[in-house]
Amino acid sequence: MNIIKKTVVVLSIFVLTGSFMFAKEKSDNPFADTEPEINPKTNRPYNLEGVNVIIADYLPVNAKSTNTKSTKDLWDEWTFSTYHMNVYTKHLWNAKQFPQMAMNYCVSGGKDDFVFVVDDRIAALGVKAGLFYDLSTIESVNFYDSRKYNQNTVNKLTRGRSFYAFSWEKTEPLLGVYFNKKMLQEKGYTSEYLYDLQLDKKWNWETFERLCNMITADTDYDGETDVYAMSSDLYDFAVLCLDSNNAALVNRDIEGKYSSNIINSSTMEALNWMIKIWKKHQMPDKKHEGPDYCYKAFAEGKTAFMVGHQDPRIANYDFTAMNDDYGFVCFPLGPNSNGIYKTVSDTKMVVIPACYDKNRAERIAKAIDLWLEPVPGKSNADSWKSNYLPLFRDGRVMDETLVMMNDYPNPRMDVLVPRIDVKAAYRDMLTGVNTPEEEYFYTRIGWSNVFDDYNDYVEKRERLTDDEILSIKEDREQRIHLTTIEKKDDSEEAAAEGNNASEKKTIETNVESAGDDSSGKGGKKAKKKKK
């Protein structure tokens, strides 16, 4: 009898202790009462059966702090526990080895549930070789959810209705125009002049050229230019000249076929203007200081404009230490720009190996999708700006210039074909070796052979009809339109209702709209239980 009593007491203590520990664990996580996302096929919360997704990256991964847990850490814990899954990033191999090792795994497979971060070195090649999973066939994930997925990346590696890469990182605002405020003030303009022009969409090729003409001068009248308006990186300047006029050296059509675009009228217009500005207003490297001379000249206050990367700590020159004040705007609009300021983009691309079967690919994709679900009650809409605060001296860079660049990133197609040397083409034209027309004929045969090699895969597939091509174009334009509306609505709500109320409303609205997704992809989204 005593043994029975002791057993009952021990069991009671165990149960009470367990209940206390469970209650403590539950109270420690603010998301314990969150309702999980429901799998529409089972009407139960998703159960991913312990899938362990490894995001393989060629760049080192920053170690997480083990001392404190952020809100995102707690949300991840709830997500991983609720759906029986795990997602984490791991540095594999080095940058040089990574492309070949990733392609080998995509062919042969293995026991690990890898997805790979790839760059332009193997992106188009992987699609051509059939190494990447066609994400348009994933049924449980809506990759067009702009809260989670970078639409620029989703639309980058495409063939017809198929697409092969995704990313959750916000597009980095890459290239723009630095300007010396002091030099503009000496010509009678305010320090805000370029920002005001940009806001009114009057910052264009014409105004840029007018300002350059005022600054470039032969001050001692000896027949040689003494002051130059610009000291820019050759490649950055060339890329933005074309991008600002909706032009490019390489084109890819709706079916995924590449071709030379040099002879296109918008491209020719941009190339001729590019050469004119460069020849007249670019400070030459007379002292043979090397490619960094352009940064040095701007940092020392010798030129008014410098086209380059958005990080002012370029090369060995830190613009944040300049004596003269500086600003940063988008590249001026070309005649064929449609009034949209933008920048070229180069976000990471994540791919799922094509060697996985349907169930495995679905499970991996859904695990990442659940991991990317926004933290309830928290908005990160403007958190990216904090990274740029130490780099600039005025708020209009973050609130206007970088926002425009983020809203309209432009994917580059030339970098997807590594055997096409666009840098050499730009250099030939800007140094006077070839005119744009001559460069077209000079590169035509060599480039055509490379394009034919990539396009051979497309030719072997069933060709799309004209109606199918039109349907795909309309579908993409509609998605871009909806994404633009979402961004506009979010910003208006934030301005009208204040931070806390706006954040709550934006998240609730997004969660409800995602649950009602007309595409039929995904299930009912996780949300906080009502108390």
Coordinates of C-alpha atoms in Angstrom, one line a residue:
M1 CA 0.0 0.0 0.0
N2 CA 2.8 2.4 0.9
I3 CA 4.5 1.6 -2.4
I4 CA 1.3 2.6 -4.2
K5 CA 1.0 5.8 -2.3
K6 CA 4.6 6.7 -3.0
T7 CA 4.1 6.0 -6.7
V8 CA 1.1 8.2 -6.8
V9 CA 3.0 11.0 -5.1
V10 CA 5.9 10.7 -7.5
L11 CA 3.6 10.7 -10.5
S12 CA 1.7 13.7 -9.2
I13 CA 4.9 15.6 -8.7
F14 CA 6.1 14.6 -12.2
V15 CA 2.8 15.7 -13.8
L16 CA 2.7 19.0 -11.9
T17 CA 6.4 19.7 -12.7
G18 CA 5.8 18.9 -16.4
S19 CA 2.7 21.1 -16.5
F20 CA 4.7 24.0 -14.8
M21 CA 7.6 23.6 -17.3
F22 CA 5.2 23.5 -20.2
A23 CA 3.3 26.6 -19.0
K24 CA 6.7 28.4 -18.5
E25 CA 7.8 27.4 -22.0
K26 CA 4.5 28.5 -23.4
S27 CA 4.6 31.9 -21.6
D28 CA 8.1 32.5 -22.7
N29 CA 7.1 32.5 -26.4
P30 CA 4.8 35.3 -27.3
F31 CA 3.5 33.4 -30.3
A32 CA 2.3 30.3 -28.4
D33 CA -1.3 31.2 -29.1
T34 CA -0.8 31.7 -32.8
E35 CA -3.0 29.6 -35.0
P36 CA -0.9 27.6 -37.5
E37 CA -1.3 27.7 -41.3
I38 CA -3.7 24.9 -42.4
N39 CA -2.9 22.5 -45.2
P40 CA -5.9 22.6 -47.5
K41 CA -5.4 19.0 -48.4
T42 CA -5.7 17.7 -44.9
N43 CA -7.5 20.5 -43.1
R44 CA -4.8 20.2 -40.4
P45 CA -1.7 22.3 -39.7
Y46 CA 1.2 21.6 -42.1
N47 CA 3.4 18.7 -40.9
L48 CA 6.6 18.7 -42.8
E49 CA 7.9 15.5 -41.1
G50 CA 11.1 16.9 -39.7
V51 CA 12.5 18.3 -43.0
N52 CA 15.8 19.9 -42.4
V53 CA 16.4 22.5 -45.2
I54 CA 19.9 23.7 -45.7
I55 CA 20.4 27.0 -47.6
A56 CA 23.8 26.4 -49.1
D57 CA 25.7 29.7 -49.7
Y58 CA 29.1 30.4 -51.0
L59 CA 29.5 33.4 -48.7
P60 CA 30.3 33.2 -45.0
V61 CA 27.4 33.1 -42.6
N62 CA 27.2 35.5 -39.7
A63 CA 27.0 33.7 -36.4
K64 CA 23.9 34.3 -34.3
S65 CA 24.1 35.6 -30.7
T66 CA 23.4 32.9 -28.2
N67 CA 22.9 35.4 -25.3
T68 CA 19.6 36.9 -26.3
K69 CA 16.7 35.9 -28.5
S70 CA 15.2 38.4 -30.9
T71 CA 11.5 38.4 -31.8
K72 CA 12.4 36.7 -35.1
D73 CA 14.2 34.0 -33.1
L74 CA 11.2 33.3 -31.0
W75 CA 9.0 33.3 -34.1
D76 CA 11.3 30.8 -35.8
E77 CA 11.2 28.6 -32.7
W78 CA 7.4 28.5 -32.9
T79 CA 7.4 27.9 -36.6
F80 CA 10.0 25.0 -36.5
S81 CA 8.2 23.4 -33.6
T82 CA 4.7 23.8 -35.0
Y83 CA 5.4 22.5 -38.5
H84 CA 8.1 19.9 -37.5
M85 CA 10.8 21.5 -39.7
N86 CA 14.0 23.4 -39.7
V87 CA 15.6 25.9 -42.0
Y88 CA 19.1 27.4 -41.7
T89 CA 21.9 28.8 -43.9
K90 CA 25.3 27.1 -44.2
H91 CA 28.5 28.2 -45.8
L92 CA 29.7 25.4 -48.2
W93 CA 32.9 25.3 -50.2
N94 CA 34.5 28.5 -51.4
A95 CA 33.3 31.0 -54.0
K96 CA 35.4 29.4 -56.7
Q97 CA 34.4 25.8 -56.0
F98 CA 30.7 26.5 -55.3
P99 CA 29.3 26.6 -58.8
Q100 CA 30.7 23.2 -59.8
M101 CA 29.8 21.6 -56.5
A102 CA 26.3 22.9 -56.6
M103 CA 25.8 21.7 -60.2
N104 CA 27.1 18.2 -59.3
Y105 CA 24.6 18.0 -56.4
C106 CA 21.8 19.1 -58.7
V107 CA 22.6 16.2 -61.0
S108 CA 23.4 13.4 -58.5
G109 CA 21.4 14.5 -55.5
G110 CA 22.0 13.2 -51.9
K111 CA 20.4 12.7 -48.5
D112 CA 20.7 16.4 -47.5
D113 CA 17.8 18.7 -48.4
F114 CA 19.9 21.5 -50.0
V115 CA 18.7 24.6 -51.8
F116 CA 21.5 26.6 -53.4
V117 CA 22.3 30.3 -53.5
V118 CA 23.6 30.8 -57.1
D119 CA 24.9 33.7 -59.0
D120 CA 25.2 34.7 -62.7
R121 CA 28.0 32.3 -63.2
I122 CA 25.7 29.2 -63.4
A123 CA 22.2 30.7 -63.4
A124 CA 21.4 30.5 -67.2
L125 CA 23.6 27.4 -67.6
G126 CA 21.7 25.6 -64.9
V127 CA 18.3 26.4 -66.5
K128 CA 19.6 25.3 -69.9
A129 CA 21.0 22.0 -68.5
G130 CA 17.7 21.3 -66.6
L131 CA 19.5 21.4 -63.2
F132 CA 16.9 23.6 -61.4
Y133 CA 13.4 22.7 -60.4
D134 CA 10.6 24.4 -62.2
L135 CA 9.0 26.5 -59.4
S136 CA 5.8 27.1 -61.4
T137 CA 4.9 23.5 -60.6
I138 CA 5.1 24.0 -56.8
E139 CA 1.5 23.9 -55.6
S140 CA 1.8 24.8 -51.9
V141 CA 3.7 28.1 -52.3
N142 CA 2.7 31.4 -53.9
F143 CA 6.0 32.8 -55.1
Y144 CA 4.2 36.0 -56.2
D145 CA 3.6 37.0 -52.6
S146 CA 5.6 40.2 -52.5
R147 CA 5.6 40.2 -48.7
K148 CA 8.0 37.3 -48.8
Y149 CA 9.5 37.0 -52.2
N150 CA 11.6 39.4 -54.3
Q151 CA 9.6 39.7 -57.6
N152 CA 12.6 40.9 -59.5
T153 CA 14.3 37.5 -58.8
V154 CA 11.2 35.5 -59.5
N155 CA 11.0 37.1 -63.0
K156 CA 14.8 36.8 -63.7
L157 CA 15.3 33.1 -64.6
T158 CA 12.2 32.4 -66.7
R159 CA 11.3 30.4 -69.8
G160 CA 7.7 30.9 -70.8
R161 CA 5.5 30.3 -67.8
S162 CA 8.3 28.4 -66.0
F163 CA 10.6 30.1 -63.5
Y164 CA 13.5 28.6 -61.6
A165 CA 14.8 31.0 -58.9
F166 CA 13.5 32.9 -56.0
S167 CA 14.8 35.2 -53.2
W168 CA 13.5 36.7 -50.0
E169 CA 16.1 39.5 -49.8
K170 CA 15.2 43.0 -50.6
T171 CA 16.8 44.3 -53.8
E172 CA 19.9 46.3 -52.9
P173 CA 19.9 49.8 -54.5
L174 CA 23.1 49.5 -56.4
L175 CA 24.1 52.3 -58.8
G176 CA 23.4 56.0 -58.8
V177 CA 24.9 59.5 -59.1
Y178 CA 26.8 61.2 -56.3
F179 CA 26.9 65.0 -56.5
N180 CA 29.0 67.6 -54.8
K181 CA 26.6 70.1 -53.2
K182 CA 29.3 72.8 -52.8
M183 CA 30.1 72.8 -56.5
L184 CA 26.4 73.1 -57.5
Q185 CA 25.9 76.0 -55.0
E186 CA 28.8 77.8 -56.6
K187 CA 26.8 77.7 -59.8
G188 CA 23.8 79.2 -58.1
Y189 CA 21.8 76.0 -57.2
T190 CA 20.6 74.9 -53.8
S191 CA 21.9 71.8 -52.1
E192 CA 18.4 70.3 -52.6
Y193 CA 18.1 71.1 -56.3
L194 CA 18.8 67.6 -57.7
Y195 CA 16.4 66.0 -55.1
D196 CA 13.7 68.4 -56.1
L197 CA 14.2 67.7 -59.8
Q198 CA 14.1 64.0 -59.1
L199 CA 10.9 64.3 -57.1
D200 CA 9.3 66.2 -60.0
K201 CA 10.7 63.7 -62.5
K202 CA 12.7 66.5 -64.2
W203 CA 16.1 65.0 -63.4
N204 CA 16.8 63.8 -66.9
W205 CA 19.5 63.6 -69.5
E206 CA 18.9 67.2 -70.6
T207 CA 19.2 68.7 -67.1
F208 CA 22.3 66.6 -66.4
E209 CA 24.0 67.6 -69.6
R210 CA 23.1 71.3 -68.9
L211 CA 24.7 71.2 -65.5
C212 CA 27.8 69.4 -66.9
N213 CA 28.2 72.1 -69.5
M214 CA 28.2 74.7 -66.8
I215 CA 30.9 73.0 -64.8
T216 CA 33.3 71.6 -67.4
A217 CA 35.5 74.5 -68.3
D218 CA 38.8 75.7 -69.7
T219 CA 39.6 78.2 -66.9
D220 CA 42.9 79.6 -68.3
Y221 CA 41.8 79.7 -71.9
D222 CA 44.7 77.6 -73.2
G223 CA 42.5 75.4 -75.3
E224 CA 42.6 72.5 -72.8
T225 CA 39.9 71.6 -70.3
D226 CA 40.9 72.3 -66.7
V227 CA 37.7 71.4 -64.7
Y228 CA 35.6 68.4 -65.5
A229 CA 32.0 67.8 -64.4
M230 CA 32.3 64.1 -63.9
S231 CA 34.7 61.3 -62.7
S232 CA 32.8 58.1 -63.0
D233 CA 33.5 54.4 -63.2
L234 CA 33.4 53.5 -66.9
Y235 CA 31.4 50.3 -66.5
D236 CA 28.9 51.7 -64.0
F237 CA 28.3 54.8 -66.2
A238 CA 27.7 52.7 -69.3
V239 CA 25.3 50.3 -67.7
L240 CA 23.2 53.1 -66.2
C241 CA 23.1 55.1 -69.5
L242 CA 21.4 52.2 -71.1
D243 CA 19.3 51.2 -68.2
S244 CA 17.9 54.8 -67.9
N245 CA 16.6 54.6 -71.4
N246 CA 15.0 51.1 -71.1
A247 CA 17.9 49.7 -73.2
A248 CA 20.4 46.9 -72.9
L249 CA 23.1 45.2 -75.0
V250 CA 21.5 41.8 -74.5
N251 CA 17.9 41.0 -74.8
R252 CA 15.9 37.9 -73.7
D253 CA 12.4 37.3 -75.1
I254 CA 9.4 35.8 -73.4
E255 CA 10.5 32.3 -74.4
G256 CA 13.9 32.7 -72.9
K257 CA 15.9 33.2 -76.1
Y258 CA 18.9 35.6 -75.9
S259 CA 20.0 38.0 -78.7
S260 CA 22.1 41.0 -79.3
N261 CA 20.2 44.3 -78.6
I262 CA 22.8 46.8 -79.7
I263 CA 21.1 47.7 -82.9
N264 CA 17.8 48.5 -81.1
S265 CA 16.8 52.2 -81.4
S266 CA 16.7 52.9 -77.6
T267 CA 20.1 51.2 -77.2
M268 CA 21.7 53.2 -80.0
E269 CA 20.3 56.4 -78.6
A270 CA 21.7 55.6 -75.2
L271 CA 25.1 54.6 -76.5
N272 CA 25.5 57.7 -78.6
W273 CA 24.6 60.0 -75.7
M274 CA 26.9 58.0 -73.4
I275 CA 29.8 58.5 -75.7
K276 CA 29.1 62.2 -76.1
I277 CA 28.9 62.9 -72.3
W278 CA 32.0 60.7 -71.6
K279 CA 34.1 62.3 -74.2
K280 CA 33.3 65.9 -73.1
H281 CA 32.8 65.7 -69.3
Q282 CA 34.7 62.7 -67.9
M283 CA 38.0 63.6 -66.2
P284 CA 40.7 61.6 -67.9
D285 CA 43.3 59.6 -66.0
K286 CA 46.2 61.8 -67.0
K287 CA 48.5 60.6 -64.2
H288 CA 47.8 56.9 -64.9
E289 CA 46.5 56.3 -61.3
G290 CA 44.5 53.3 -62.3
P291 CA 40.7 52.6 -62.3
D292 CA 40.2 54.1 -58.8
Y293 CA 41.3 57.6 -60.0
C294 CA 37.6 58.5 -60.5
Y295 CA 36.7 57.9 -56.8
K296 CA 39.8 59.9 -55.7
A297 CA 38.9 62.9 -57.9
F298 CA 35.4 63.1 -56.4
A299 CA 36.5 62.5 -52.9
E300 CA 39.0 65.4 -53.2
G301 CA 36.2 67.7 -54.6
K302 CA 37.6 68.0 -58.1
T303 CA 34.5 66.9 -59.9
A304 CA 30.8 67.6 -59.3
F305 CA 29.4 64.1 -60.3
M306 CA 30.4 60.5 -59.8
V307 CA 28.4 57.6 -61.1
G308 CA 29.0 54.6 -59.0
H309 CA 27.9 52.2 -56.3
Q310 CA 25.6 53.3 -53.5
D311 CA 28.1 52.6 -50.8
P312 CA 30.2 55.8 -50.4
R313 CA 33.1 53.8 -48.9
I314 CA 34.2 52.8 -52.5
A315 CA 37.6 51.2 -53.0
N316 CA 40.1 53.1 -50.9
Y317 CA 38.1 56.3 -50.7
D318 CA 35.5 57.1 -48.0
F319 CA 33.2 59.8 -49.2
T320 CA 31.8 60.1 -45.6
A321 CA 35.0 61.8 -44.7
M322 CA 34.8 64.4 -47.5
N323 CA 35.2 68.1 -46.7
D324 CA 32.5 69.0 -49.2
D325 CA 29.0 67.9 -48.6
Y326 CA 27.6 65.3 -51.0
G327 CA 24.2 63.8 -52.1
F328 CA 23.0 60.8 -54.0
V329 CA 20.3 60.6 -56.7
C330 CA 19.1 58.1 -59.3
F331 CA 20.7 58.2 -62.7
P332 CA 18.8 60.8 -64.9
L333 CA 15.9 59.7 -67.0
G334 CA 16.4 59.0 -70.7
P335 CA 13.9 59.9 -73.4
N336 CA 12.6 56.3 -73.4
S337 CA 12.4 55.9 -69.7
N338 CA 8.7 56.0 -69.2
G339 CA 9.3 58.4 -66.3
I340 CA 10.5 55.7 -63.9
Y341 CA 13.7 56.1 -61.9
K342 CA 15.3 52.8 -61.2
T343 CA 18.6 51.0 -60.9
V344 CA 20.1 47.7 -62.1
S345 CA 19.8 44.9 -59.5
D346 CA 21.8 41.9 -58.6
T347 CA 20.1 40.0 -55.8
K348 CA 20.9 36.5 -54.8
M349 CA 19.1 33.7 -56.6
V350 CA 18.0 30.6 -54.7
V351 CA 17.3 27.4 -56.6
I352 CA 15.9 23.9 -55.8
P353 CA 17.7 21.0 -57.4
A354 CA 15.7 19.4 -60.2
C355 CA 16.8 15.9 -59.1
Y356 CA 14.3 16.0 -56.2
D357 CA 11.0 14.3 -56.7
K358 CA 7.7 16.2 -56.5
N359 CA 7.0 15.5 -52.8
R360 CA 10.5 16.4 -51.7
A361 CA 10.5 19.6 -53.6
E362 CA 7.1 20.6 -52.3
R363 CA 8.1 19.9 -48.7
I364 CA 11.3 21.9 -49.0
A365 CA 9.6 24.9 -50.7
K366 CA 6.8 24.9 -48.1
A367 CA 9.3 24.8 -45.2
I368 CA 11.0 27.9 -46.6
D369 CA 7.7 29.6 -47.2
L370 CA 6.5 29.0 -43.6
W371 CA 9.9 30.2 -42.4
L372 CA 9.5 33.5 -44.4
E373 CA 6.0 34.2 -42.9
P374 CA 6.2 37.7 -41.5
V375 CA 6.4 38.0 -37.7
P376 CA 2.8 38.8 -36.5
G377 CA 2.5 42.4 -35.2
K378 CA 5.8 43.5 -36.5
S379 CA 6.5 45.5 -39.7
N380 CA 10.0 45.6 -41.2
A381 CA 8.9 47.9 -44.1
D382 CA 11.6 50.5 -43.4
S383 CA 14.1 48.5 -41.4
W384 CA 16.5 48.3 -44.4
K385 CA 17.1 52.0 -44.2
S386 CA 19.1 51.7 -41.0
N387 CA 21.9 50.1 -42.9
Y388 CA 22.4 53.3 -44.9
L389 CA 22.1 55.9 -42.2
P390 CA 25.9 56.1 -41.4
L391 CA 26.7 56.4 -45.1
F392 CA 24.9 59.6 -46.1
R393 CA 24.5 63.1 -44.7
D394 CA 20.8 63.8 -45.6
G395 CA 17.6 61.9 -45.1
R396 CA 16.4 62.4 -48.7
V397 CA 18.8 59.7 -49.9
M398 CA 17.0 57.1 -47.8
D399 CA 13.5 58.4 -48.1
E400 CA 13.5 59.2 -51.8
T401 CA 16.5 58.0 -53.9
L402 CA 16.9 54.5 -52.3
V403 CA 13.2 54.0 -52.1
M404 CA 12.9 54.6 -55.9
M405 CA 15.7 52.2 -56.5
N406 CA 14.1 49.6 -54.3
D407 CA 10.7 49.9 -55.9
Y408 CA 11.9 49.5 -59.5
P409 CA 14.9 47.3 -59.7
N410 CA 15.8 46.2 -63.2
P411 CA 17.2 42.7 -63.7
R412 CA 20.3 42.5 -66.0
M413 CA 20.2 39.9 -68.8
D414 CA 23.8 40.4 -70.1
V415 CA 25.3 38.9 -66.9
L416 CA 23.3 35.7 -67.3
V417 CA 25.5 34.8 -70.3
P418 CA 29.0 34.9 -68.8
R419 CA 30.7 34.3 -72.2
I420 CA 29.4 37.6 -73.5
D421 CA 32.0 40.3 -72.6
V422 CA 29.9 43.4 -72.3
K423 CA 32.6 45.2 -70.4
A424 CA 34.9 45.0 -73.4
A425 CA 32.1 46.3 -75.6
Y426 CA 31.5 49.3 -73.4
R427 CA 35.3 50.0 -73.2
D428 CA 35.7 49.8 -77.0
M429 CA 33.0 52.4 -77.5
L430 CA 33.9 54.8 -74.7
T431 CA 37.6 54.8 -75.7
G432 CA 36.9 55.4 -79.3
V433 CA 37.9 52.0 -80.7
N434 CA 34.5 51.4 -82.2
T435 CA 31.3 53.4 -82.8
P436 CA 28.1 51.6 -81.6
E437 CA 27.4 50.5 -85.2
E438 CA 30.9 49.1 -85.6
E439 CA 30.6 47.4 -82.2
Y440 CA 27.5 45.7 -83.4
F441 CA 29.1 44.3 -86.5
Y442 CA 32.3 43.4 -84.6
T443 CA 30.5 41.4 -81.9
R444 CA 27.7 40.0 -84.1
I445 CA 29.2 36.7 -85.1
G446 CA 30.9 35.9 -81.8
W447 CA 27.9 36.8 -79.7
S448 CA 25.5 35.0 -82.0
N449 CA 27.4 31.7 -81.6
V450 CA 27.2 32.1 -77.8
F451 CA 23.5 32.9 -77.9
D452 CA 22.8 30.0 -80.3
D453 CA 24.4 27.6 -77.8
Y454 CA 22.1 28.9 -75.0
N455 CA 19.0 29.1 -77.3
D456 CA 19.4 25.5 -78.5
Y457 CA 17.6 24.4 -75.4
V458 CA 14.6 26.6 -76.2
E459 CA 14.4 25.5 -79.8
K460 CA 14.1 21.9 -78.7
R461 CA 11.1 22.7 -76.5
E462 CA 7.5 23.1 -77.8
R463 CA 7.3 26.6 -79.2
L464 CA 4.7 29.0 -77.6
T465 CA 1.9 30.3 -79.7
D466 CA 1.3 34.0 -80.1
D467 CA -1.7 33.8 -77.8
E468 CA 0.3 32.1 -75.1
I469 CA 3.1 34.7 -75.3
L470 CA 0.5 37.5 -75.0
S471 CA -1.1 35.8 -72.0
I472 CA 2.3 35.4 -70.3
K473 CA 3.1 39.1 -70.9
E474 CA -0.3 40.2 -69.5
D475 CA 0.1 38.0 -66.5
R476 CA 3.5 39.4 -65.6
E477 CA 2.4 43.0 -66.2
Q478 CA -0.6 42.4 -63.9
R479 CA 1.6 41.0 -61.1
I480 CA 3.9 44.1 -61.4
H481 CA 0.9 46.4 -61.2
L482 CA -0.5 44.6 -58.1
T483 CA 2.9 44.8 -56.4
T484 CA 3.1 48.5 -57.1
I485 CA -0.4 49.1 -55.7
E486 CA 0.5 47.1 -52.5
K487 CA 3.6 49.2 -51.9
K488 CA 1.6 52.4 -52.5
D489 CA -1.2 51.3 -50.1
D490 CA 1.4 50.3 -47.4
S491 CA 3.1 53.7 -47.6
E492 CA -0.2 55.7 -47.5
E493 CA -1.4 53.7 -44.5
A494 CA 1.8 54.3 -42.6
A495 CA 1.6 58.0 -43.2
A496 CA -2.1 58.3 -42.3
E497 CA -2.4 56.1 -39.2
G498 CA 0.9 56.2 -37.4
N499 CA 3.5 53.5 -36.9
N500 CA 1.8 51.1 -34.4
A501 CA -1.7 51.2 -35.9
S502 CA -0.4 51.1 -39.5
E503 CA 1.9 48.1 -38.8
K504 CA -1.0 46.1 -37.3
K505 CA -3.4 46.9 -40.1
T506 CA -0.9 46.2 -42.9
I507 CA 0.0 42.8 -41.5
E508 CA -3.6 41.8 -40.9
T509 CA -4.6 42.9 -44.4
N510 CA -1.7 41.0 -46.0
V511 CA -2.5 37.9 -44.0
E512 CA -6.1 37.9 -45.1
S513 CA -5.3 38.6 -48.7
A514 CA -2.7 35.8 -48.7
G515 CA -5.3 33.4 -47.4
D516 CA -7.7 34.4 -50.2
D517 CA -5.0 34.1 -52.9
S518 CA -6.8 33.7 -56.2
S519 CA -4.1 31.5 -57.6
G520 CA -5.1 28.8 -55.2
K521 CA -1.6 28.3 -53.9
G522 CA -0.9 28.0 -50.2
G523 CA -3.4 27.5 -47.3
K524 CA -4.9 29.6 -44.6
K525 CA -2.2 31.8 -43.1
A526 CA -1.1 31.7 -39.5
K527 CA -2.6 34.4 -37.3
K528 CA -2.9 35.4 -33.7
K529 CA -5.8 33.9 -31.8
K530 CA -8.4 36.4 -30.6
K531 CA -8.5 36.6 -26.8

